[in-house]
Coordinates of N, CA and C in Angstrom, one line a residue:
X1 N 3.4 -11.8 -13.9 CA 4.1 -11.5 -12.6 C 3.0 -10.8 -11.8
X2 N 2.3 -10.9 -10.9 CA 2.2 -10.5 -9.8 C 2.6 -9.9 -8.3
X3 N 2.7 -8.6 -8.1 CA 2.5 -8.2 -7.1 C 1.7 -7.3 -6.2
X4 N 1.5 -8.2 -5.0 CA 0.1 -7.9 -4.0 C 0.6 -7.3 -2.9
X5 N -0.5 -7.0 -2.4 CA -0.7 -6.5 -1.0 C 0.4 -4.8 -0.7
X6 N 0.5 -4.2 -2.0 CA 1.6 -3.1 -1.8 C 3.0 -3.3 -1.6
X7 N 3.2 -4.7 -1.9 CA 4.6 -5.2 -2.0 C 5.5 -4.1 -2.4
X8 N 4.6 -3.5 -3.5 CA 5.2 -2.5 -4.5 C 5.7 -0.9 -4.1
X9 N 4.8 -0.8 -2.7 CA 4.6 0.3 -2.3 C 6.0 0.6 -1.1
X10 N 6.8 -0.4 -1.0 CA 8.1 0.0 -0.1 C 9.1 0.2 -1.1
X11 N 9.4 0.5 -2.3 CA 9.8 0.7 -3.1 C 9.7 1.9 -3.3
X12 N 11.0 2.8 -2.3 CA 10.6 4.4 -2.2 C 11.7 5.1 -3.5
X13 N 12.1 4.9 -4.5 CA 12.4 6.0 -4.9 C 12.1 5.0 -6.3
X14 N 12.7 6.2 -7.7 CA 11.8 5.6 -9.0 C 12.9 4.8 -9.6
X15 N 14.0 4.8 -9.0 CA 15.4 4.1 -9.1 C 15.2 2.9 -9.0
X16 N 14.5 2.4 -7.6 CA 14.3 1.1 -7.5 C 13.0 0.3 -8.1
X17 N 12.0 1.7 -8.3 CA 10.7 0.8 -9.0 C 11.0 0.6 -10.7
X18 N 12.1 1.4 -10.9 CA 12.6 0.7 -12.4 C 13.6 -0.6 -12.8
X19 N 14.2 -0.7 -11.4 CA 14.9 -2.0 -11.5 C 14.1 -3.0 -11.1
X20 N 13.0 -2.5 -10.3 CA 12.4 -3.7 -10.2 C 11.7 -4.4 -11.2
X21 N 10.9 -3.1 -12.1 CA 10.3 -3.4 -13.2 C 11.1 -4.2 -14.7
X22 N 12.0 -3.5 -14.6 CA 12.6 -4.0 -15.9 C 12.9 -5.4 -15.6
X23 N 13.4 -5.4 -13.9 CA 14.1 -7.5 -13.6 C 12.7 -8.2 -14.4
X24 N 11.6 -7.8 -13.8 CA 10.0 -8.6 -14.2 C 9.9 -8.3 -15.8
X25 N 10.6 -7.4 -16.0 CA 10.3 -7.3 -18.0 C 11.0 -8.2 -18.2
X26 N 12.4 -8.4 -17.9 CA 13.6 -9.4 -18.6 C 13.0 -11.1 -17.7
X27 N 12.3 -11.0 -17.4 CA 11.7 -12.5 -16.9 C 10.6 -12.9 -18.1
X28 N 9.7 -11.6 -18.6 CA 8.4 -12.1 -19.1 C 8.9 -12.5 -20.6
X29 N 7.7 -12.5 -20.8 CA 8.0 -13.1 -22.7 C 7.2 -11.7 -22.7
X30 N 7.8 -11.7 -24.5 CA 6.5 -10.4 -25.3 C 5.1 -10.7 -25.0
X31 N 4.5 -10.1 -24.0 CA 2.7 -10.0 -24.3 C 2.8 -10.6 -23.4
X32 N 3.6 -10.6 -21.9 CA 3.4 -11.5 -20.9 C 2.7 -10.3 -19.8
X33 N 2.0 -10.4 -18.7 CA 1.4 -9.7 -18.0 C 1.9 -9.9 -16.7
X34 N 1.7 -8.0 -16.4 CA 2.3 -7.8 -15.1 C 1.1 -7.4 -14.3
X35 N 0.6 -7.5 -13.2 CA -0.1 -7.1 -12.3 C 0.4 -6.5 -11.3
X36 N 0.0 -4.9 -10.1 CA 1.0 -4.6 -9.3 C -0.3 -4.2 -8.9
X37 N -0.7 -4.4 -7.6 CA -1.5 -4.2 -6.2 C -1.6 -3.3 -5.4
X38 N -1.4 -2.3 -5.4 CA -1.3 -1.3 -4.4 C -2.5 -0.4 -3.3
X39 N -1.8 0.4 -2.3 CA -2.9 1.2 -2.0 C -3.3 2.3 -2.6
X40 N -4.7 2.8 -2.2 CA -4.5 4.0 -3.2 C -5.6 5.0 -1.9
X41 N -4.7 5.7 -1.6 CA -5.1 6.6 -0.3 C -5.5 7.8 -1.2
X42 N -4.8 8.1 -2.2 CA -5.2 9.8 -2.8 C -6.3 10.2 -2.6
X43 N -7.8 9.5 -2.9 CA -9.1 10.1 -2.2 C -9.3 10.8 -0.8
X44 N -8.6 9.5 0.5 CA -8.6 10.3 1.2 C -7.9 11.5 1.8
X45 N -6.9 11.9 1.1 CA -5.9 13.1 0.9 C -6.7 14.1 0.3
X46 N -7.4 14.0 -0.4 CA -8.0 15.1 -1.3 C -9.5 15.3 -0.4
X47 N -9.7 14.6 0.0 CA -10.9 15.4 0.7 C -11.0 15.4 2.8
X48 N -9.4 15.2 2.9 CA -8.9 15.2 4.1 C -9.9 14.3 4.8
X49 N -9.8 13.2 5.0 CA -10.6 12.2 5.9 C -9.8 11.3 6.0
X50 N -8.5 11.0 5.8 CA -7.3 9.9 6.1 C -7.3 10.1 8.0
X51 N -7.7 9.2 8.2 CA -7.4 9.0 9.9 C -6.2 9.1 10.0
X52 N -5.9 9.8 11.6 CA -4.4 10.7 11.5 C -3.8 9.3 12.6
X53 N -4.6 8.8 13.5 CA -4.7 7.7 14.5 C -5.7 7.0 14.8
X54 N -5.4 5.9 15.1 CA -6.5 4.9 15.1 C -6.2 3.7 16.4
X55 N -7.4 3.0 16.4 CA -6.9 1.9 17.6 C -7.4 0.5 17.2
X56 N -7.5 -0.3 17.2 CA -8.2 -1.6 17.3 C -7.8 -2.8 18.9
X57 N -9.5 -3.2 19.3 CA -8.9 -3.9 20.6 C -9.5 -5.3 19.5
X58 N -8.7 -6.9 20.4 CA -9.2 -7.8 19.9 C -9.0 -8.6 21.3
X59 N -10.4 -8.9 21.8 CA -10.0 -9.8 23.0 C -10.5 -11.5 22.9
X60 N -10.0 -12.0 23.4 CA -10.1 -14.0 23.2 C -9.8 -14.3 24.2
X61 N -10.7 -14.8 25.0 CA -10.8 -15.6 26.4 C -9.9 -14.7 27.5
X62 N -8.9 -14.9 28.0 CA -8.2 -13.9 29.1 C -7.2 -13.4 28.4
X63 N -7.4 -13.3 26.8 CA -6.0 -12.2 26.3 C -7.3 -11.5 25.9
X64 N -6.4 -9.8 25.6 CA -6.3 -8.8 24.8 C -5.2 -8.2 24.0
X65 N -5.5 -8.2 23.2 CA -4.2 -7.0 22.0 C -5.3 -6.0 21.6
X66 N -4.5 -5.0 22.3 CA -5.0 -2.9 21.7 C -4.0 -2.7 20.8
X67 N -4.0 -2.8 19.1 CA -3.3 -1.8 18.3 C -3.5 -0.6 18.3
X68 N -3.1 0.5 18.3 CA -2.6 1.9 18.3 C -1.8 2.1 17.0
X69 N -2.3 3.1 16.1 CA -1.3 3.6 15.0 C -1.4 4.8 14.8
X70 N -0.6 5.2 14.4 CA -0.9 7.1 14.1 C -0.1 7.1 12.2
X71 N -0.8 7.6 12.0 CA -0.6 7.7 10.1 C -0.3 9.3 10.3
X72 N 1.0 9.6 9.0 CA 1.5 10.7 9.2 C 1.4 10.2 7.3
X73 N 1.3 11.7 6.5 CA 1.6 11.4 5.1 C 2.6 12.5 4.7
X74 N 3.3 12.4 4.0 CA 4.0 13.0 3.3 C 3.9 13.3 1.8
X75 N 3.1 14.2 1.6 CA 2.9 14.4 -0.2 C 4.1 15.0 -1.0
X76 N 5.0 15.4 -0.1 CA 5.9 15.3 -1.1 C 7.2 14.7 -1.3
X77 N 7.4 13.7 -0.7 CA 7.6 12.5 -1.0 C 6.8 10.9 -1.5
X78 N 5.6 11.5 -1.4 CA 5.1 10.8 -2.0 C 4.6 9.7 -0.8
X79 N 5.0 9.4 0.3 CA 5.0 8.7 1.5 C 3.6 8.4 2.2
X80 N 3.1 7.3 2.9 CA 2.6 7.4 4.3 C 3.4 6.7 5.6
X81 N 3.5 7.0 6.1 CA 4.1 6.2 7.8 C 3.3 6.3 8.3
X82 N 3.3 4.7 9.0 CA 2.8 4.5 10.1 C 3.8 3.9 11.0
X83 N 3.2 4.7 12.2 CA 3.7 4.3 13.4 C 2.8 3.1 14.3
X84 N 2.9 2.1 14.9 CA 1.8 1.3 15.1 C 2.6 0.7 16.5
X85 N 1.7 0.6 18.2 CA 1.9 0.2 19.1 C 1.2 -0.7 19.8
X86 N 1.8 -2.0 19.9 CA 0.8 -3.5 20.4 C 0.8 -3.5 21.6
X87 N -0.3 -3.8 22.4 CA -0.1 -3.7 24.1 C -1.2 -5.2 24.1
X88 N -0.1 -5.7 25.1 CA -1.0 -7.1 25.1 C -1.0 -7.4 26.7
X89 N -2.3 -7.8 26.9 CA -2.5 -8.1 28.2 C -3.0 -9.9 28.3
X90 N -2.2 -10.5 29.4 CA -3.2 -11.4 29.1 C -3.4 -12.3 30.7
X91 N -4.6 -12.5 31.0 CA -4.9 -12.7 32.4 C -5.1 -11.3 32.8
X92 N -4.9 -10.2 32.9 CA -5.7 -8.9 33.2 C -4.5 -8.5 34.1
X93 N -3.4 -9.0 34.1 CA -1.9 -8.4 34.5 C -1.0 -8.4 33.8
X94 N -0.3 -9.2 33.0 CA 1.0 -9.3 32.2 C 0.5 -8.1 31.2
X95 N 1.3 -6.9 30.8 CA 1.2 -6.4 30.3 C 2.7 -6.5 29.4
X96 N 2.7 -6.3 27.7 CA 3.8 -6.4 27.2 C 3.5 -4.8 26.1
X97 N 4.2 -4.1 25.9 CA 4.3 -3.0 25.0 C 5.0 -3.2 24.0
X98 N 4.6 -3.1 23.0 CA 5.9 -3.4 21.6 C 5.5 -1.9 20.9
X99 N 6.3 -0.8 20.5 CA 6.8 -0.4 19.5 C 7.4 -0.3 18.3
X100 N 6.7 0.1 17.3 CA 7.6 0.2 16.0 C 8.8 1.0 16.2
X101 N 10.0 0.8 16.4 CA 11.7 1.0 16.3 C 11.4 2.4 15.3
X102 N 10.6 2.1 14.1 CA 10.8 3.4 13.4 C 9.5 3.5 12.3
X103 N 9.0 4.2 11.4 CA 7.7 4.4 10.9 C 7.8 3.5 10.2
X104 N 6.6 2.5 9.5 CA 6.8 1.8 7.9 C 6.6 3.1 7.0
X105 N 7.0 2.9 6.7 CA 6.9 3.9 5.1 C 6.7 3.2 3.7
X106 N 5.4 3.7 3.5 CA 4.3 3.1 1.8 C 4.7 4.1 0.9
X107 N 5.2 4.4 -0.1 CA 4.8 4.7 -1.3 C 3.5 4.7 -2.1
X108 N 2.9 6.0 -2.1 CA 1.7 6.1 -3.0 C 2.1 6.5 -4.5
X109 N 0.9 5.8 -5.0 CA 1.1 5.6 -6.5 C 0.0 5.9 -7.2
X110 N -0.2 6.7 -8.3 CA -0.9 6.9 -9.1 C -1.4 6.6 -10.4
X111 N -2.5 6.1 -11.1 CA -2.6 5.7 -12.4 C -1.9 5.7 -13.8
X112 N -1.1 7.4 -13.5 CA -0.5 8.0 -14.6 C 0.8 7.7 -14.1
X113 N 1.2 7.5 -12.3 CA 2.7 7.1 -12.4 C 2.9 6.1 -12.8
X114 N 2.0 5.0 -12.7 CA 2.3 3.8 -12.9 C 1.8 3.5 -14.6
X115 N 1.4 4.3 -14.8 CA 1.7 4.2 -16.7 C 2.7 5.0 -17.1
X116 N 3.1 5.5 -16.4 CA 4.6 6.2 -17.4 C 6.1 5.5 -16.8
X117 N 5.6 4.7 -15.2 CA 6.7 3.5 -14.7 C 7.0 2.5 -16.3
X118 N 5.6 2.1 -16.2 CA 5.4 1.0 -17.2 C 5.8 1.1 -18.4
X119 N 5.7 2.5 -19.2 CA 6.4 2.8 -20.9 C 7.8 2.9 -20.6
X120 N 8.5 3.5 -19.2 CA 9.4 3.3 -18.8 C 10.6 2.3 -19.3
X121 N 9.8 1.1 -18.5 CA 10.5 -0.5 -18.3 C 9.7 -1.5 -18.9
X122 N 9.6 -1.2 -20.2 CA 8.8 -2.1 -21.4 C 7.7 -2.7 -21.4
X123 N 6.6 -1.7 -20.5 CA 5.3 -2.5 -20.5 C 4.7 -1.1 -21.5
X124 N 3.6 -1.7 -21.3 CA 2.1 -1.1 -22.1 C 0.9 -1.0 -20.6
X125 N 0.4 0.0 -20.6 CA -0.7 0.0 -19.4 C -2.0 -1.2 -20.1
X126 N -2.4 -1.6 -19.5 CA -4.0 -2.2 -20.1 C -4.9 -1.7 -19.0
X127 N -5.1 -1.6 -18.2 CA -5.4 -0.5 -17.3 C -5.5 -0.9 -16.0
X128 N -6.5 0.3 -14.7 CA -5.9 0.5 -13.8 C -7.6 0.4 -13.1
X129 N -7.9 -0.3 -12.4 CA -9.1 -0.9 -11.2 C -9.0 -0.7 -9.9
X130 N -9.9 0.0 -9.4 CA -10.1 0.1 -7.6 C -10.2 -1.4 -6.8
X131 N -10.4 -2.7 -7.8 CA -9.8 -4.1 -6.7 C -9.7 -5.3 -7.7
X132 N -9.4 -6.2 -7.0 CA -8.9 -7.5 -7.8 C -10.1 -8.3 -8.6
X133 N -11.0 -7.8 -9.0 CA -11.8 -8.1 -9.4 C -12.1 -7.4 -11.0
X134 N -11.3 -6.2 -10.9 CA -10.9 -5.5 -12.1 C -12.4 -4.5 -12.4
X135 N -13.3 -4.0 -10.6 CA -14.0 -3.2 -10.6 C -13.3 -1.9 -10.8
X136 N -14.4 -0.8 -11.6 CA -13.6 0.4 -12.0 C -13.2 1.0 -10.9
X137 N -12.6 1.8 -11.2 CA -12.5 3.1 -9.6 C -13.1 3.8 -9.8
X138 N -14.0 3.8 -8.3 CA -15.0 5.1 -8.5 C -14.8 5.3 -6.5
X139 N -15.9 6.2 -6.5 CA -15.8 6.8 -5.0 C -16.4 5.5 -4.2
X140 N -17.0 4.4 -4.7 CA -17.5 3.3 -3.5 C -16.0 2.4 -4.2
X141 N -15.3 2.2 -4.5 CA -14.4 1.0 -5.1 C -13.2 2.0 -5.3
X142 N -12.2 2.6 -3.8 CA -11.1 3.2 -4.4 C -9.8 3.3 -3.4
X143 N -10.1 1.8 -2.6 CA -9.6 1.4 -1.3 C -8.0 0.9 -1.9
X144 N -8.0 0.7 -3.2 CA -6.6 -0.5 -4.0 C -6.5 0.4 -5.4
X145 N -5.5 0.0 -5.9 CA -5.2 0.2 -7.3 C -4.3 -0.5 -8.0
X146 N -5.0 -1.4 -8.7 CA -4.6 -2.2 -9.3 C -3.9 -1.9 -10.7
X147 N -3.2 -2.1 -10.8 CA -2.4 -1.7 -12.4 C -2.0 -2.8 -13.1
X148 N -2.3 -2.7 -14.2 CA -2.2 -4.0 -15.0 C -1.2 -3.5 -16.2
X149 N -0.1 -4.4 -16.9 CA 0.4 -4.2 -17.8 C 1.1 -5.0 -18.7
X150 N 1.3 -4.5 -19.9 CA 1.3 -5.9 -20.6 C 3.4 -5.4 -21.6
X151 N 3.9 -6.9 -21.3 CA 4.9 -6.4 -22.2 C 5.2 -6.3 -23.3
X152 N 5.8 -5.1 -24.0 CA 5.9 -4.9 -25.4 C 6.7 -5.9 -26.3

């Protein structure tokens, strides 16, 4: 089983990351493998350098789109939200503004939560990589965290 891209990470309380886990146990066979993808922000929380807001422009011929986000975290919830605002211009008058209605909210996850998720809901850790390549985590490789685990 596979899950990417932080699929895993809207999965805000431990209620739902165990039903989700066990559904993927009661699919696998013994010794079948689970893969879960996540982000892994905790570095930049620990040494405060998580950008609080950000922008990106992207222009192509007479359009432009300016993203706008502002990142709020919450450590004790365990949370990040982002707020993210699209402004599109295109011909250098139509202007369109979209708003996020309300924050996304990620779930951050840790090596040790996600090995005691996993003895939890019948896996085994095999372990835990800064990218899909199954490079270790270190301070140049610690953008993802990959958790790997195997069923008992």
């Amino acid at each position: 089983a596979i899950l990417v891209d932080s699929s895993f990470c809207y999965m805000r309380t431990n209620d739902d990351c165990m039903a989700a886990l066990k559904s993927i146990s009661g699919a696998l066979r013994k010794g079948g493998t689970i893969i879960i993808h996540t982000m892994n922000i905790w570095p930049e929380i620990a040494e405060g350098s998580l950008e609080k807001n950000w922008s990106t422009l992207d222009r192509r011929d007479d359009r432009e789109l300016m993203t706008e986000g502002k990142v709020e975290i919450d450590p004790a919830d365990m949370l990040v939200r982002y707020t993210n605002t699209y402004r599109g211009v295109v011909g250098g008058k139509d202007e369109i503004v979209v708003r996020d209605a309300s924050p996304v909210e990620l779930r951050i996850f840790t090596p040790m939560q996600m090995d005691l998720l996993f003895r939890l809901s019948g896996f085994k850790s095999v372990g835990f990589y800064g990218d899909l390549k199954l490079g270790r985590i270190s301070k140049k490789n610690r953008d993802w965290l990959v958790s790997i685990g195997e069923k008992t």
